[in-house]
């Protein structure tokens, strides 16, 4: 089984779905942000604040490159991983890319009390989220092998749908 890269906007459920795939299908999980944060010994907001976004994006690209050579992993990517084409190319080489989507209203509900996402600072409104989502939409869609809408679906249902759609593509 090849790797699965979960991409999508912040708060669309990548980490939760990755845990679901682990539980249901025994896949190993790589949680990109957590790994970056552990290795740096700093939280994501601290990295942004101290070294800037570009530095964080470099760490992110290095990690995507590292996943080369791994197998049967579900990689829960940072929401901005698609911003660099080189990351998308590497993900496509090393696995299948699954885009999770959710409505801005759903995203807002999930992120409104969260201060761990520097990119959302000052944007925690439906309009702010919609604007950034629209600015990234083309990149998310171009990167995706399959798209899964997550609104109002249970985690097991989402996981099953991912596996079904991926299997159909392989036929
Ligand atoms: C980011 C998303 C975050 C994290 C960082 C930047 C983004 O990950 O990588 O704060 O630019 O969309 P999540 O999507 O897991 O929140």
XYZ file of N, CA, C and O and ligand atoms in Angstrom:
700
model
N 0.846 -1.209 0.000
C 0.000 0.000 0.000
C 0.875 1.250 0.000
O 1.835 1.357 0.742
N 0.515 2.181 -0.869
C 1.300 3.423 -0.935
C 0.894 4.370 0.189
O -0.064 4.140 0.907
N 1.650 5.434 0.308
C 1.338 6.431 1.347
C 0.090 7.237 0.973
O -0.214 7.405 -0.203
N -0.564 7.741 1.985
C -1.701 8.644 1.770
C -1.341 9.995 2.382
O -0.981 10.070 3.556
N -1.429 11.028 1.575
C -1.190 12.385 2.076
C -2.543 13.076 2.237
O -3.284 13.219 1.258
N -2.856 13.469 3.457
C -4.101 14.206 3.694
C -3.793 15.692 3.631
O -2.951 16.192 4.389
N -4.444 16.376 2.701
C -4.245 17.820 2.586
C -5.591 18.519 2.775
O -6.642 17.885 2.727
N -5.515 19.828 2.956
C -6.752 20.612 3.082
C -6.551 21.752 4.054
O -5.541 21.818 4.775
N -7.523 22.616 4.072
C -7.462 23.819 4.892
C -7.400 23.456 6.379
O -7.864 22.388 6.785
N -6.819 24.355 7.157
C -6.783 24.166 8.616
C -8.175 23.843 9.135
O -9.147 24.458 8.700
N -8.247 22.889 10.045
C -9.534 22.578 10.669
C -10.453 21.717 9.814
O -11.616 21.527 10.166
N -9.941 21.180 8.703
C -10.837 20.343 7.882
C -10.824 18.892 8.371
O -11.520 18.047 7.818
N -10.004 18.584 9.384
C -10.068 17.255 10.002
C -8.934 16.304 9.635
O -9.050 15.099 9.863
N -7.829 16.827 9.113
C -6.729 15.935 8.657
C -6.206 15.046 9.791
O -6.038 13.837 9.612
N -5.951 15.645 10.960
C -5.375 14.859 12.072
C -6.350 13.807 12.571
O -5.964 12.661 12.832
N -7.604 14.195 12.704
C -8.616 13.251 13.201
C -8.815 12.112 12.214
O -8.938 10.944 12.603
N -8.839 12.443 10.927
C -9.018 11.402 9.911
C -7.776 10.500 9.874
O -7.897 9.278 9.739
N -6.601 11.075 10.047
C -5.371 10.256 10.082
C -5.461 9.238 11.223
O -5.145 8.058 11.044
N -5.916 9.678 12.393
C -6.079 8.751 13.523
C -7.101 7.669 13.181
O -6.932 6.508 13.550
N -8.151 8.053 12.497
C -9.181 7.091 12.079
C -8.593 6.036 11.147
O -8.862 4.841 11.290
N -7.775 6.472 10.197
C -7.163 5.520 9.247
C -6.194 4.585 9.983
O -6.065 3.414 9.638
N -5.556 5.130 11.001
C -4.648 4.316 11.817
C -5.444 3.225 12.544
O -5.093 2.053 12.509
N -6.521 3.661 13.178
C -7.354 2.735 13.944
C -8.000 1.683 13.055
O -7.991 0.501 13.352
N -8.540 2.127 11.937
C -9.346 1.209 11.116
C -8.507 0.335 10.189
O -8.899 -0.780 9.885
N -7.385 0.864 9.717
C -6.626 0.126 8.699
C -5.181 -0.137 9.111
O -4.372 -0.594 8.309
N -4.857 0.194 10.350
C -3.519 -0.110 10.865
C -2.398 0.670 10.195
O -1.247 0.232 10.193
N -2.741 1.825 9.617
C -1.678 2.613 8.966
C -0.879 3.381 10.019
O -1.392 3.716 11.079
N 0.370 3.663 9.681
C 1.177 4.489 10.586
C 0.929 5.955 10.245
O 0.712 6.291 9.089
N 0.985 6.793 11.275
C 0.684 8.213 11.054
C 1.934 9.081 11.172
O 2.723 8.924 12.105
N 2.111 9.963 10.205
C 3.100 11.036 10.342
C 2.307 12.337 10.479
O 1.558 12.705 9.579
N 2.468 12.986 11.597
C 1.755 14.243 11.874
C 2.775 15.359 11.649
O 3.631 15.616 12.492
N 2.710 15.990 10.486
C 3.807 16.892 10.087
C 4.085 18.017 11.083
O 5.222 18.220 11.496
N 3.029 18.751 11.456
C 3.246 19.891 12.355
C 3.819 19.461 13.701
O 4.692 20.127 14.259
N 3.308 18.336 14.186
C 3.774 17.847 15.492
C 5.256 17.485 15.427
O 6.036 17.817 16.322
N 5.638 16.841 14.320
C 7.030 16.427 14.155
C 7.956 17.653 14.040
O 9.022 17.723 14.652
N 7.512 18.630 13.265
C 8.305 19.859 13.095
C 8.469 20.544 14.450
O 9.571 20.944 14.843
N 7.382 20.629 15.176
C 7.394 21.293 16.465
C 8.297 20.549 17.458
O 9.100 21.174 18.174
N 8.206 19.223 17.470
C 9.050 18.418 18.371
C 10.531 18.601 18.045
O 11.366 18.797 18.917
N 10.826 18.548 16.750
C 12.237 18.650 16.348
C 12.832 20.007 16.666
O 13.999 20.120 16.996
N 12.006 21.049 16.552
C 12.500 22.403 16.821
C 12.448 22.735 18.309
O 13.002 23.735 18.739
N 11.706 21.917 19.049
C 11.520 22.210 20.467
C 10.728 23.484 20.675
O 10.899 24.187 21.676
N 9.881 23.799 19.716
C 9.076 25.027 19.785
C 7.694 24.748 19.214
O 7.552 23.867 18.367
N 6.722 25.541 19.635
C 5.391 25.403 19.050
C 5.409 26.030 17.648
O 6.322 26.808 17.322
N 4.393 25.737 16.851
C 4.315 26.324 15.499
C 4.246 27.863 15.588
O 5.009 28.550 14.900
N 3.404 28.436 16.466
C 3.406 29.907 16.560
C 4.773 30.471 16.951
O 5.188 31.516 16.439
N 5.485 29.768 17.826
C 6.829 30.253 18.210
C 7.783 30.244 17.004
O 8.569 31.165 16.821
N 7.703 29.197 16.197
C 8.577 29.123 15.009
C 8.265 30.287 14.067
O 9.172 30.979 13.585
N 6.977 30.525 13.828
C 6.575 31.640 12.957
C 7.084 32.967 13.518
O 7.593 33.804 12.793
N 6.918 33.132 14.827
C 7.246 34.413 15.450
C 8.752 34.663 15.442
O 9.227 35.747 15.128
N 9.492 33.614 15.777
C 10.931 33.794 15.939
C 11.693 33.775 14.609
O 12.617 34.537 14.411
N 11.280 32.886 13.701
C 12.050 32.716 12.460
C 11.297 33.120 11.196
O 11.888 33.173 10.119
N 9.992 33.316 11.313
C 9.210 33.723 10.143
C 8.608 32.550 9.386
O 9.021 31.410 9.549
N 7.621 32.876 8.554
C 6.886 31.829 7.836
C 7.776 31.055 6.864
O 7.658 29.837 6.727
N 8.663 31.764 6.189
C 9.511 31.093 5.194
C 10.353 29.976 5.784
O 10.533 28.920 5.177
N 10.865 30.237 6.960
C 11.665 29.228 7.679
C 10.803 27.999 7.957
O 11.220 26.867 7.733
N 9.573 28.247 8.421
C 8.659 27.135 8.676
C 8.388 26.363 7.382
O 8.391 25.128 7.361
N 8.179 27.093 6.280
C 7.899 26.430 4.996
C 9.095 25.583 4.547
O 8.916 24.546 3.913
N 10.308 26.033 4.870
C 11.501 25.238 4.524
C 11.502 23.936 5.318
O 11.786 22.868 4.769
N 11.176 24.020 6.598
C 11.124 22.806 7.438
C 10.072 21.842 6.896
O 10.276 20.628 6.836
N 8.966 22.419 6.474
C 7.862 21.626 5.942
C 8.323 20.897 4.658
O 8.087 19.695 4.500
N 8.992 21.621 3.784
C 9.470 21.007 2.527
C 10.496 19.919 2.806
O 10.491 18.871 2.149
N 11.363 20.158 3.788
C 12.368 19.130 4.138
C 11.670 17.852 4.605
O 12.081 16.752 4.256
N 10.635 18.030 5.387
C 9.911 16.864 5.916
C 9.182 16.114 4.799
O 9.201 14.881 4.756
N 8.583 16.836 3.883
C 7.915 16.178 2.746
C 8.945 15.344 1.976
O 8.678 14.203 1.592
N 10.119 15.892 1.804
C 11.169 15.173 1.072
C 11.594 13.916 1.826
O 11.919 12.892 1.218
N 11.577 13.985 3.144
C 11.981 12.832 3.966
C 11.038 11.651 3.842
O 11.429 10.511 4.052
N 9.787 11.953 3.522
C 8.771 10.892 3.491
C 9.007 9.937 2.316
O 8.551 8.800 2.310
N 9.814 10.412 1.363
C 10.256 9.551 0.284
C 10.884 8.301 0.914
O 11.623 8.409 1.880
N 10.574 7.147 0.390
C 11.187 5.958 0.970
C 10.361 5.341 2.075
O 10.667 4.254 2.534
N 9.332 6.024 2.534
C 8.443 5.420 3.538
C 7.291 4.721 2.813
O 6.971 5.047 1.677
N 6.647 3.804 3.516
C 5.526 3.057 2.930
C 4.386 2.924 3.925
O 4.636 2.856 5.129
N 3.178 2.863 3.410
C 2.014 2.586 4.248
C 1.815 3.598 5.380
O 1.368 3.254 6.465
N 2.183 4.836 5.080
C 2.026 5.886 6.083
C 0.846 6.757 5.691
O 0.623 6.983 4.505
N 0.127 7.248 6.696
C -0.809 8.314 6.403
C -0.193 9.601 6.951
O 0.173 9.675 8.117
N -0.014 10.548 6.045
C 0.677 11.779 6.417
C -0.355 12.888 6.557
O -1.035 13.247 5.595
N -0.484 13.396 7.776
C -1.376 14.511 8.015
C -0.554 15.788 7.793
O 0.317 16.137 8.578
N -0.808 16.439 6.657
C 0.039 17.578 6.244
C -0.431 18.879 6.875
O -1.615 19.021 7.206
N 0.459 19.817 6.984
C 0.067 21.180 7.374
C -0.788 21.761 6.245
O -0.592 21.417 5.068
N -1.706 22.626 6.603
C -2.650 23.175 5.619
C -1.997 23.950 4.484
O -2.594 24.136 3.426
N -0.763 24.399 4.694
C -0.113 25.202 3.656
C 0.867 24.414 2.798
O 1.609 24.995 1.999
N 0.850 23.106 2.914
C 1.852 22.288 2.218
C 1.756 22.440 0.697
O 2.756 22.324 -0.015
N 0.551 22.747 0.209
C 0.359 22.855 -1.245
C 0.897 24.170 -1.821
O 0.907 24.360 -3.037
N 1.320 25.073 -0.940
C 1.765 26.378 -1.427
C 3.044 26.284 -2.241
O 3.335 27.150 -3.057
N 3.818 25.229 -2.024
C 5.034 25.037 -2.815
C 4.845 23.860 -3.765
O 4.559 22.745 -3.317
N 5.066 24.139 -5.038
C 4.869 23.089 -6.049
C 5.764 21.896 -5.835
O 5.399 20.757 -6.109
N 6.966 22.154 -5.337
C 7.912 21.047 -5.117
C 7.345 20.031 -4.111
O 7.561 18.828 -4.240
N 6.587 20.532 -3.124
C 5.982 19.623 -2.142
C 4.929 18.738 -2.819
O 4.864 17.538 -2.578
N 4.129 19.376 -3.659
C 3.054 18.634 -4.337
C 3.670 17.552 -5.223
O 3.223 16.401 -5.227
N 4.721 17.906 -5.948
C 5.374 16.935 -6.846
C 5.880 15.741 -6.036
O 5.689 14.584 -6.426
N 6.495 16.002 -4.895
C 7.036 14.913 -4.060
C 5.910 14.045 -3.501
O 6.025 12.827 -3.451
N 4.825 14.683 -3.063
C 3.706 13.897 -2.523
C 3.155 12.976 -3.605
O 2.884 11.807 -3.360
N 3.014 13.489 -4.798
C 2.445 12.684 -5.890
C 3.366 11.525 -6.266
O 2.905 10.454 -6.637
N 4.649 11.762 -6.162
C 5.627 10.694 -6.445
C 5.533 9.568 -5.424
O 5.759 8.416 -5.725
N 5.212 9.960 -4.183
C 5.338 9.002 -3.074
C 4.027 8.494 -2.506
O 4.030 7.812 -1.480
N 2.931 8.841 -3.129
C 1.664 8.345 -2.602
C 0.483 9.001 -3.287
O 0.616 9.622 -4.336
N -0.656 8.872 -2.661
C -1.888 9.434 -3.201
C -2.294 10.615 -2.327
O -2.185 10.546 -1.100
N -2.785 11.641 -2.990
C -3.089 12.873 -2.269
C -4.613 13.009 -2.119
O -5.344 13.016 -3.102
N -5.038 13.095 -0.872
C -6.470 13.147 -0.552
C -6.794 14.529 0.006
O -6.263 14.925 1.053
N -7.663 15.237 -0.696
C -8.070 16.567 -0.219
C -9.335 16.447 0.627
O -10.348 15.918 0.176
N -9.261 16.929 1.866
C -10.442 16.996 2.725
C -10.983 18.416 2.667
O -10.212 19.378 2.762
N -12.285 18.535 2.504
C -12.872 19.879 2.476
C -13.951 20.003 3.549
O -14.530 19.005 3.975
N -14.177 21.232 3.964
C -15.276 21.527 4.887
C -15.701 22.968 4.631
O -14.911 23.774 4.107
N -16.916 23.279 4.997
C -17.415 24.640 4.780
C -16.716 25.600 5.740
O -16.374 25.208 6.867
N -16.542 26.867 5.340
C -15.922 27.851 6.235
C -16.600 27.908 7.606
O -15.935 28.063 8.628
N -17.912 27.741 7.629
C -18.649 27.787 8.905
C -18.199 26.643 9.819
O -18.038 26.822 11.028
N -18.022 25.474 9.234
C -17.585 24.300 10.004
C -16.164 24.524 10.504
O -15.846 24.243 11.664
N -15.318 25.045 9.629
C -13.922 25.317 9.995
C -13.883 26.297 11.160
O -13.161 26.093 12.136
N -14.666 27.366 11.048
C -14.673 28.386 12.100
C -15.048 27.768 13.444
O -14.399 28.049 14.461
N -16.060 26.936 13.465
C -16.466 26.272 14.710
C -15.292 25.511 15.322
O -15.101 25.505 16.528
N -14.493 24.862 14.453
C -13.403 24.013 14.951
C -12.183 24.812 15.404
O -11.412 24.327 16.215
N -11.988 25.993 14.822
C -10.736 26.710 15.118
C -10.919 27.946 15.997
O -9.944 28.584 16.365
N -12.174 28.261 16.339
C -12.395 29.582 16.942
C -11.675 29.803 18.271
O -11.314 30.927 18.578
N -11.449 28.735 19.029
C -10.752 28.924 20.322
C -9.293 28.496 20.257
O -8.631 28.354 21.260
N -8.800 28.275 19.049
C -7.451 27.723 18.883
C -6.460 28.849 18.569
O -6.693 29.647 17.667
N -5.368 28.904 19.330
C -4.381 29.948 19.056
C -3.084 29.378 18.531
O -2.035 29.982 18.608
N -3.171 28.199 17.971
C -1.975 27.498 17.509
C -1.741 27.652 16.016
O -0.892 26.979 15.453
N -2.554 28.497 15.372
C -2.449 28.626 13.913
C -2.207 30.086 13.533
O -3.155 30.852 13.338
N -0.932 30.465 13.401
C -0.590 31.870 13.150
C -1.252 32.434 11.896
O -1.594 33.621 11.854
N -1.461 31.590 10.884
C -2.027 32.072 9.625
C -3.477 32.547 9.808
O -3.980 33.359 9.026
N -4.123 32.060 10.861
C -5.532 32.438 11.077
C -5.695 33.660 11.972
O -6.816 34.111 12.215
N -4.575 34.189 12.419
C -4.640 35.357 13.294
C -5.369 36.493 12.582
O -5.020 36.858 11.452
N -6.390 37.024 13.210
C -7.165 38.112 12.597
C -8.108 37.647 11.504
O -8.704 38.455 10.792
N -8.228 36.355 11.318
C -9.080 35.826 10.239
C -10.172 34.907 10.756
O -10.734 34.137 9.984
N -10.401 34.940 12.037
C -11.353 33.967 12.562
C -12.791 34.446 12.421
O -13.512 34.648 13.396
N -13.160 34.624 11.151
C -14.543 34.932 10.790
C -14.826 34.111 9.539
O -13.886 33.660 8.876
N -16.091 33.932 9.223
C -16.429 33.174 8.005
C -15.801 33.878 6.799
O -15.223 33.224 5.919
N -15.869 35.213 6.779
C -15.320 35.958 5.633
C -13.805 35.781 5.536
O -13.259 35.565 4.446
N -13.121 35.861 6.671
C -11.654 35.723 6.687
C -11.215 34.338 6.230
O -10.248 34.205 5.465
N -11.927 33.327 6.689
C -11.597 31.948 6.318
C -11.915 31.714 4.838
O -11.112 31.150 4.096
N -13.075 32.207 4.411
C -13.475 32.035 3.007
C -12.438 32.659 2.077
O -12.063 32.065 1.069
N -11.966 33.833 2.442
C -11.018 34.546 1.583
C -9.732 33.742 1.394
O -9.262 33.552 0.275
N -9.190 33.238 2.496
C -7.938 32.469 2.406
C -8.167 31.134 1.695
O -7.345 30.679 0.903
N -9.314 30.553 1.962
C -9.654 29.283 1.313
C -9.742 29.460 -0.205
O -9.221 28.664 -0.969
N -10.393 30.535 -0.609
C -10.528 30.807 -2.048
C -9.163 31.077 -2.682
O -8.896 30.641 -3.783
N -8.319 31.795 -1.954
C -6.982 32.102 -2.483
C -6.175 30.826 -2.690
O -5.314 30.767 -3.563
N -6.463 29.797 -1.915
C -5.704 28.549 -2.013
C -6.412 27.472 -2.821
O -5.795 26.448 -3.110
N -7.671 27.684 -3.122
C -8.510 26.622 -3.704
C -7.856 25.911 -4.902
O -7.781 24.683 -4.964
N -7.356 26.730 -5.834
C -6.784 26.173 -7.060
C -5.641 25.213 -6.734
O -5.517 24.146 -7.328
N -4.819 25.602 -5.773
C -3.654 24.779 -5.411
C -4.102 23.472 -4.765
O -3.567 22.407 -5.050
N -5.087 23.562 -3.869
C -5.601 22.337 -3.232
C -6.162 21.398 -4.301
O -5.872 20.202 -4.308
N -6.963 21.959 -5.200
C -7.637 21.104 -6.179
C -6.650 20.492 -7.166
O -6.783 19.331 -7.563
N -5.643 21.274 -7.548
C -4.650 20.757 -8.506
C -3.828 19.627 -7.877
O -3.403 18.697 -8.565
N -3.627 19.708 -6.576
C -2.784 18.695 -5.907
C -3.541 17.389 -5.673
O -2.942 16.321 -5.573
N -4.882 17.469 -5.608
C -5.670 16.331 -5.118
C -5.859 15.217 -6.137
O -6.191 15.476 -7.286
N -5.646 13.973 -5.712
C -6.039 12.819 -6.522
C -7.517 12.527 -6.304
O -8.225 12.154 -7.221
N -7.964 12.649 -5.068
C -9.392 12.529 -4.776
C -9.799 13.622 -3.780
O -8.947 14.133 -3.041
N -11.085 13.942 -3.797
C -11.611 14.973 -2.888
C -12.702 14.349 -2.026
O -13.576 13.646 -2.533
N -12.634 14.599 -0.734
C -13.646 14.075 0.191
C -14.258 15.241 0.954
O -13.550 15.983 1.639
N -15.582 15.392 0.828
C -16.278 16.431 1.584
C -16.595 15.865 2.966
O -17.141 14.775 3.069
N -16.234 16.606 3.998
C -16.329 16.038 5.350
C -17.517 16.544 6.164
O -17.824 15.979 7.203
N -18.167 17.607 5.690
C -19.261 18.179 6.485
C -20.301 17.124 6.833
O -20.774 16.397 5.965
N -20.643 17.080 8.106
C -21.722 16.207 8.610
C -21.467 14.717 8.402
O -22.391 13.916 8.382
N -20.219 14.325 8.208
C -19.932 12.885 8.079
C -19.138 12.433 9.291
O -18.329 13.188 9.818
N -19.342 11.163 9.686
C -18.578 10.629 10.816
C -17.167 10.281 10.341
O -16.931 10.116 9.134
N -16.246 10.166 11.282
C -14.859 9.828 10.916
C -14.785 8.446 10.236
O -14.168 8.329 9.173
N -15.437 7.397 10.791
C -15.385 6.109 10.088
C -15.924 6.189 8.655
O -15.358 5.606 7.738
N -16.988 6.972 8.471
C -17.568 7.123 7.123
C -16.545 7.786 6.185
O -16.361 7.365 5.036
N -15.886 8.819 6.681
C -14.888 9.524 5.863
C -13.747 8.568 5.492
O -13.305 8.517 4.344
N -13.293 7.793 6.481
C -12.179 6.860 6.234
C -12.572 5.807 5.200
O -11.799 5.504 4.288
N -13.779 5.282 5.330
C -14.250 4.274 4.361
C -14.308 4.878 2.970
O -13.913 4.255 1.988
N -14.827 6.100 2.908
C -14.952 6.758 1.600
C -13.573 6.960 0.962
O -13.403 6.765 -0.239
N -12.597 7.326 1.766
C -11.233 7.510 1.249
C -10.739 6.192 0.649
O -10.265 6.155 -0.494
N -10.863 5.120 1.402
C -10.338 3.834 0.937
C -11.062 3.358 -0.318
O -10.440 2.835 -1.230
N -12.390 3.568 -0.337
C -13.158 3.157 -1.518
C -12.725 3.932 -2.752
O -12.468 3.361 -3.801
N -12.626 5.251 -2.600
C -12.284 6.081 -3.760
C -10.872 5.794 -4.248
O -10.605 5.802 -5.442
N -9.964 5.549 -3.313
C -8.589 5.250 -3.716
C -8.528 3.904 -4.439
O -7.831 3.760 -5.434
N -9.305 2.934 -3.932
C -9.321 1.610 -4.570
C -9.886 1.715 -5.990
O -9.375 1.096 -6.920
N -10.917 2.529 -6.155
C -11.509 2.712 -7.492
C -10.495 3.295 -8.471
O -10.448 2.918 -9.628
N -9.671 4.200 -7.982
C -8.661 4.820 -8.841
C -7.614 3.816 -9.296
O -7.028 3.943 -10.357
N -7.337 2.854 -8.435
C -6.287 1.866 -8.722
C -6.738 0.861 -9.794
O -5.939 0.215 -10.404
N -8.096 0.720 -9.948
C -8.632 -0.306 -10.870
C -8.180 -0.053 -12.294
O -8.109 1.076 -12.721
C -0.876 26.251 8.135
C -1.561 25.187 8.678
C -1.189 24.559 9.957
C 0.313 24.732 10.212
C 0.694 26.172 10.117
C 0.361 26.783 8.759
C -1.375 26.862 6.874
O -1.521 23.175 9.937
O 1.065 23.960 9.327
O 0.040 26.860 11.146
O -0.672 27.704 6.291
O -2.484 26.484 6.427
P -3.020 22.605 10.110
O -3.654 22.605 8.756
O -2.810 21.222 10.605
O -3.726 23.475 11.077
